[in-house]
Amino acid sequence: MDLATLLPFLVNVIAGGLVLGFVYAIIALGYTMVYGVLQLINFAHSEVFVTGAVVGFEVFRVLTPSPMNGYLKLLIALLAAMVISGLLNVLIERLAYRPLRNAPKLVPLITAIGVSLVLQDVLRLIEGFQGRFDLTYTLPEGFSGKFCGEGSSCVALGNALRTIGLDLQLKDVILIVVSLLSLAVLNYLVNRTRLGKAIRAVAQDRVTAGLMGIDSNRMISATFLIGGALGGISGVLFGLKFGTVNAYSGFDPGIIAFTAAVLGGIGSIPGAVLGGLTLGVIQNLIGVTNIFGGLLGIANLESIDASYQRIGAFIVLVLILIFKPTGLLGKSNVEKV
Amino acid sequence: MTAANPMAPRRAAPAPDRTGLLLLIFVVTSALLLVSHNRDLLDTLGGLGAVLRNPIVEAIVVSLFLANVLFAYLWRAAPWAKALVGLGSLLLILPWAGQEDTSLLDLSIQIMIFAALALGLNIVVGLAGLLDLGYVAFFAVGAYTWGIFASPRFAEIGRYFAENPGASAAATAVLGAVTLLAGLGGYLALQRRRADDLSGAGAWGLVLLLVAGWVAWFFAGRGLFTLGDRPWSTAALWIGLVPTGLGLLYLAYSESRGRDARGALLSLSRVLLALAGVVGMVLVARSILLLTADGITGLTTGIDPSFFWLFLALSVFAAAVVGVLIGLPVLRLKGDYLAIITLGLGEVIRVLANNLDLYSAGSQGITPIKSASVGWFDTLAARLGFAEDQYGLLFLYVLCLLMVALILLVNVRLDRSRIGRAWIAIRDDEVAAQAMGVPLVQTKLIAFATGASFAGVMGMIFAAKQTFVSPESFNLFQSIGVLAMVILGGMGSFPGVILGATVVTLLNLRILPGLGEATAGLSWIPQQANPGQLQRLIFGAILVAMMLLRPEGLLPSRRRTLELHHEDNQEDDSAKGTGPALTGGGGDVFSPGLETRKEDEPAGGAK
C-alpha cells in the first residue's frame, strides 16, 4: 500500500471507528446516567445491553417470513428492545440496588457484578433451551448491502462518498441515524422536560431534591428506565452491525463503553458521546496498526493487531484515570470531610 | 480486641460440648469417603456401590467429609478431639483415600490453592477495602515465572536469542547498565524534589535534557539493538516519545487553565527517568540471556527441578513486584474506579500472555512443566504404599498444606500488627486514617504486594501441579470466582475465607460437573442449557444473595458483623442520648474566648 491509497484507507478506518463509536456512546450513556444519580458502576448494564440484542434477534427471527418493510421490522425490534431492557433495568434496581442504597460503596458494586453474572447465564439458558447459543441476526432484505450502492436512487451520492474513501454499508448509516435520533431525544428529555429537571436535581443532591418534593426513588427508577432503554437500542444496533451475539458478548463492549464514559467524564452526557466516538476511532486504529507499521517501516508495530484492541481501551482508561480522573468534560469533585 | 481476635467464634452462652458427636461424624464420614473411593470394594457392594459411584453422591460424600474440619473448628469439644479430627482428616484420611483415587488429592490441592488465593485477596479487599478485580493476574505471574523456566519453552527462548543476537552481549550489558543507572539514579534524585524547588526555566531545561538524552540514546543504540528484524532502539524511542507527547498535551492543558507548569514538568521527568530504568533493566536481562543462550538451548526440558525452591521465593518476589508496579499508578483511585482499572490491568496481563508467543507460547500454553521431587519424601511415600506416579501429587498436597498454614499464620500476625490496623483504618475512612498519620499509598501498596505474593506462590504450585499453563486459566471470571469465595466466607475473616474457597471450589469441580453428568442423558435439557455450566449463575447469585442478606459472610469476623449490623445492636452511648457527644450534657470544656460560660448553658444564655 502506498501513500496515495493510505488516505482513503484512513478515512474509511476512522469512519468505521465513528460508527462503532456511536454504539459505544449509546451504551456509555446507560453507565453514565446511572452513575450520575447513584455513583454506582452498573456492571449489569452490559447484560441489559445484551438483552436488547437478544430481543432484537428474536424480533427479526419471528418477523423474517413476514413481507413487512425492513425499516418497520427494525422499528419494532428497537421498541421491543427498549421496553424489555428498560423494564429489566428498573427491576434490577428495585431488587438488587435499592435495598443497599445506604450500604458501604463496595456492597452495591459487588451486587452489580453478581447481577451481571446471573443475567449472563439466564440469557444463555433462555436461548439454550431452544438449542441456540450464538445468535445470528437474520437481517431484512438489503440491510447488509452498501449505502447508496448500484441500482439505488442515490447512487450519485454513494459514488461521491466512495471517491473520498467512505465506503459505508447501509446498516452503518442506519446505525448513525438511529444513534443521533436517540441522542436528540435523550437531550430533549434530560434538558427540556420536568422529568429531566427532576433527574438532574436528584443527581446533584438526593436529599435536597427530596426536600423540594421530588420523589427520588421514582426519579432513580426513571433513570434506570431511560438507561435501560438506551441499552436496548444499543443492543439491537450492535447485533445489526456485528451480526452475531451470544449471552457473554456484553463484556467487551460493556467495558469499552464504561471506559468511554470515564474518558468523557462520568456523569456527563456529552462526555459519554465524545468518549464513545474517541474510543471507537482508537480501537479501529489499533486494529490496523500493523498495516501502518508495515507502511512506515516500524517493525515493532507490525505485531500489533486486533487482539490488542481491548488493551487499547484499558490503557486509555489507565492514562485518563491517572492524569485526568475527571475525564475530558467532567467536573472535578474534591472529597470533603 | 474485637478486630484482633477474629478466630474466636462469637457465642452468647457456652454451646453444649459436642465431642462425642464430632468424633461420631468423623468416623462415619471417613468410612464413607474411604469406601466410596475404593473401586474394588465398590464392585463387591453391588447396588450400594452403584449409588456411591453416582457423581452427585460422591460430591456430597466429599463435602460432608470436608465439613469435619469446619465442625472441629466451630463446635465446642475437647481440644484433643478437635486436633484429632482436624489433623486426622487432612493428614491421614484424605491422603489414604487419595491413594485409591488420586482425583481426591487433586481436588484437595485445588481447594488449598484457592484458599490461599482467597486469603490473599482477603487482605486486599477484606482488610484494606480495595476492590481488586484483576487479582488472578498475580496468580498468572507466579505460574508463568515457573512455567517458562521449567518447561521446553526455556530452550526455545534460548534458541531464539542464539539465532537473533542483535548486538553482542557485552555491548548490550554496557548500554543497559548505563541506561539503568542513569534512569534509576535520576529518578531517586528527583523523587524528593517538589515543584517549588525548581524554577520554571529549570523544569523546562530538565525535560528538554531528558528528551534530548532519549533521542541520543536512540542514535547510540541504532545499529546495535536489532533483534532479528525488530529494531529495539525504535521501540525505545516510542517508549520515550509517547509519554512526552502525552505529557506535553497535559502541560498545554494545565497552562490553558492558568496552572503552574512546573509540577507537570517534574512528573514528566520522573516518568521518563523511570522508563529509562525499565528499558535498562530489560537490556541487562537481555545481555544475560545472550551470554547464556547456548547453555539455555541445551536445556530441552527446562531447568533442573531442584530450582523449585529458589523459584518459590522468586515467584513471591515477582508477584509482589508486579503488585507494586500495578498498584503505584492506580492506588490513588478509590472504590469503583480502582475496581475497573485493576480489572483492566488484569486483562492486559492476560492479553499479553496470549500475544507474547516467544515467552508464553500464546494461547497454546506451556507444557510440560516440571515439578519438584524430593528424594526422602518419595521414599516415605513408597513406604506408605503410594504408587510411583502418585509421589508428585502427594508432595504437592503436603506442600500446599504447609503453604496454607504459613499464609494463614502470616495473615493472623499481620492482622494484629500495626500494618493490619492501618489497613482497617484506611478501609473504614481514608481521610481520617490519613489525618491520623497513616501513609496512604504506602499502606495500600503493602496490602497489594502482600496479597499478590500469596497468589504468586500459589500460581507456581498450580503450574507445577497442572504441568500446563495457558492464558485461559487466568481470565476475569477466575478473579470474580476468588472474590465470590471471599464474600461468601466473609470479608476480613480468615476461617470464613477458607470455608468460602472450599465451598466454591467443591461447587465448581465436583457438584456442578456431577450435576452436568447426571443430567447429560435427559433429552429435555439441550446441551446448550446443561446445568453443569451454571458457574456464572451460581457465583452471581452468591454475590447478590450475600450482599443483600448476609453481607458479613458465612463465618464473619466479629468486627465486620458489628459494623454491618450497627443499627441492630447499637450499644454505644450516643444512641441513648447519654453520651457526651452531640448532646447538651458534658462538663467544663475549655473553649478559648468563652471561658466564663459553661458549656451546658443553653445557647443564647437564657436564664
Short mmCIF file of C-alpha atoms in Angstrom, two decimals, chain A residues 35 39-41 43 95-97 99-100 104-122 124-125 127-133 248 251-252 255 258-259 262 266 297-303 305 307-308 310-311 314-315 317-319 321-328 330 335-337, chain B residues 125 129-131 133 229-232 234-235 238 246 250 253 257 267 271 329-330 332-341 343-345 347-352 355-356 429-431 476-477 480 483 487 491 524-531 533-544 547-548 551 560 564:
data_model
loop_
_atom_site.label_atom_id
_atom_site.label_comp_id
_atom_site.label_asym_id
_atom_site.label_seq_id
_atom_site.Cartn_x
_atom_site.Cartn_y
_atom_site.Cartn_z
CA TYR A 35 -23.51 6.78 37.78
CA GLN A 39 -22.46 6.94 41.93
CA LEU A 40 -22.64 3.24 41.11
CA ILE A 41 -20.97 1.45 38.22
CA PHE A 43 -21.92 -3.68 35.91
CA LEU A 95 -34.50 -5.79 43.64
CA ALA A 96 -30.75 -5.53 43.88
CA TYR A 97 -29.66 -1.94 44.37
CA PRO A 99 -32.17 -2.29 49.42
CA LEU A 100 -28.48 -1.39 49.54
CA PRO A 104 -20.89 0.99 52.07
CA LYS A 105 -19.97 1.68 48.48
CA LEU A 106 -18.34 -1.65 47.73
CA VAL A 107 -21.52 -3.54 48.60
CA PRO A 108 -23.74 -2.40 45.69
CA LEU A 109 -20.77 -2.65 43.36
CA ILE A 110 -20.26 -6.31 44.21
CA THR A 111 -24.01 -6.84 43.87
CA ALA A 112 -23.85 -5.31 40.41
CA ILE A 113 -21.11 -7.74 39.39
CA GLY A 114 -23.25 -10.58 40.73
CA VAL A 115 -26.35 -9.44 38.87
CA SER A 116 -24.29 -9.23 35.70
CA LEU A 117 -23.12 -12.83 36.07
CA VAL A 118 -26.61 -14.12 36.88
CA LEU A 119 -28.09 -12.39 33.85
CA GLN A 120 -25.43 -13.85 31.57
CA ASP A 121 -26.42 -17.36 32.48
CA VAL A 122 -30.14 -16.61 32.47
CA ARG A 124 -27.79 -18.29 27.95
CA LEU A 125 -30.38 -20.64 29.42
CA GLU A 127 -31.76 -19.29 24.35
CA GLY A 128 -30.09 -22.56 25.31
CA PHE A 129 -33.41 -24.27 25.96
CA GLN A 130 -34.18 -23.65 22.31
CA GLY A 131 -30.86 -25.21 21.37
CA ARG A 132 -29.15 -21.94 20.49
CA PHE A 133 -26.00 -20.30 21.74
CA TYR A 248 -21.50 -13.49 27.03
CA PHE A 251 -18.43 -7.90 28.46
CA ASP A 252 -16.17 -6.33 25.84
CA ILE A 255 -16.10 -2.42 29.45
CA PHE A 258 -17.59 2.25 30.56
CA THR A 259 -14.13 3.43 29.57
CA VAL A 262 -14.92 7.70 32.17
CA ILE A 266 -18.52 10.06 34.12
CA GLY A 297 8.79 0.59 8.29
CA ILE A 298 8.37 0.35 12.06
CA ALA A 299 8.64 -3.35 12.61
CA ASN A 300 7.64 -3.19 16.27
CA LEU A 301 4.18 -2.11 15.33
CA GLU A 302 3.65 -4.95 12.92
CA SER A 303 2.72 -7.41 15.61
CA ASP A 305 -3.31 -6.25 15.60
CA SER A 307 -6.08 -8.73 19.57
CA TYR A 308 -4.67 -5.60 21.20
CA ARG A 310 -9.07 -4.43 24.21
CA ILE A 311 -5.75 -3.45 25.77
CA PHE A 314 -7.71 -0.25 29.10
CA ILE A 315 -4.57 1.76 28.51
CA LEU A 317 -8.60 4.16 30.85
CA VAL A 318 -5.43 3.94 32.95
CA LEU A 319 -3.96 7.09 31.43
CA LEU A 321 -7.63 7.98 35.46
CA ILE A 322 -4.03 8.82 36.28
CA PHE A 323 -3.74 12.14 34.53
CA LYS A 324 -7.28 13.48 34.49
CA PRO A 325 -9.61 11.38 36.62
CA THR A 326 -12.48 13.75 35.97
CA GLY A 327 -12.44 12.89 32.28
CA LEU A 328 -12.49 15.22 29.30
CA GLY A 330 -16.24 16.09 33.76
CA GLU A 335 -13.87 15.00 48.73
CA LYS A 336 -14.65 16.95 51.81
CA VAL A 337 -14.91 15.63 55.30
CA VAL B 125 -10.49 -6.47 49.71
CA GLY B 129 -11.00 -2.34 51.42
CA LEU B 130 -9.53 -2.09 47.91
CA LEU B 131 -11.72 -3.90 45.42
CA LEU B 133 -10.94 -7.37 40.09
CA ASP B 229 14.11 -7.81 12.22
CA ARG B 230 12.95 -5.70 15.14
CA PRO B 231 14.90 -2.56 15.95
CA TRP B 232 14.91 -2.23 19.70
CA THR B 234 12.98 2.35 17.65
CA ALA B 235 10.81 0.75 20.28
CA TRP B 238 8.50 5.33 21.03
CA LEU B 246 1.03 12.98 26.25
CA TYR B 250 -1.35 17.69 29.55
CA TYR B 253 -3.99 21.79 29.09
CA ARG B 257 -6.20 26.57 32.86
CA SER B 267 6.15 14.44 36.85
CA VAL B 271 8.10 9.24 34.13
CA PRO B 329 -0.22 4.35 39.37
CA VAL B 330 -3.71 3.22 40.36
CA ARG B 332 -4.68 6.89 44.32
CA LEU B 333 -8.04 5.95 42.88
CA LYS B 334 -10.90 4.82 45.00
CA GLY B 335 -13.56 2.17 45.16
CA ASP B 336 -15.22 1.61 41.83
CA TYR B 337 -12.52 3.26 39.74
CA LEU B 338 -9.91 1.05 41.34
CA ALA B 339 -12.09 -1.99 40.65
CA ILE B 340 -12.44 -1.25 36.98
CA ILE B 341 -8.80 -0.35 36.49
CA LEU B 343 -9.90 -5.43 36.03
CA GLY B 344 -8.35 -3.72 33.02
CA LEU B 345 -4.77 -4.33 34.07
CA GLU B 347 -6.88 -8.32 31.32
CA VAL B 348 -3.79 -6.57 29.96
CA ILE B 349 -1.59 -9.22 31.57
CA ARG B 350 -3.78 -11.98 30.14
CA VAL B 351 -3.77 -10.49 26.64
CA LEU B 352 0.00 -10.06 26.82
CA ASN B 355 0.22 -12.50 22.42
CA LEU B 356 3.84 -12.79 23.52
CA ASP B 429 -12.19 6.01 56.50
CA GLU B 430 -9.38 7.00 54.24
CA VAL B 431 -9.40 10.67 55.10
CA LEU B 476 -11.57 -12.24 34.63
CA PHE B 477 -14.01 -14.93 35.60
CA ILE B 480 -14.54 -12.94 40.24
CA LEU B 483 -13.95 -12.64 45.02
CA ILE B 487 -17.51 -12.67 50.08
CA MET B 491 -14.60 -10.35 54.14
CA TRP B 524 -35.49 -32.28 27.54
CA ILE B 525 -32.37 -30.35 28.51
CA PRO B 526 -30.44 -29.35 25.37
CA GLN B 527 -26.69 -29.36 25.52
CA GLN B 528 -26.62 -25.54 25.46
CA ALA B 529 -28.56 -25.44 28.72
CA ASN B 530 -26.61 -28.06 30.64
CA PRO B 531 -26.75 -27.34 34.37
CA GLN B 533 -22.15 -24.93 33.27
CA LEU B 534 -24.00 -22.78 35.72
CA GLN B 535 -20.90 -21.33 37.37
CA ARG B 536 -21.78 -17.78 36.46
CA LEU B 537 -25.35 -18.07 37.68
CA ILE B 538 -24.20 -19.58 40.95
CA PHE B 539 -21.30 -17.18 41.54
CA GLY B 540 -23.53 -14.26 40.68
CA ALA B 541 -26.30 -15.49 42.94
CA ILE B 542 -23.77 -15.96 45.75
CA LEU B 543 -22.54 -12.39 45.37
CA VAL B 544 -26.04 -10.88 45.21
CA MET B 547 -24.69 -8.73 49.79
CA LEU B 548 -28.44 -8.49 50.29
CA PRO B 551 -23.04 -9.07 53.87
CA ARG B 560 -17.41 -6.85 60.48
CA LEU B 564 -22.72 -4.11 59.17
#
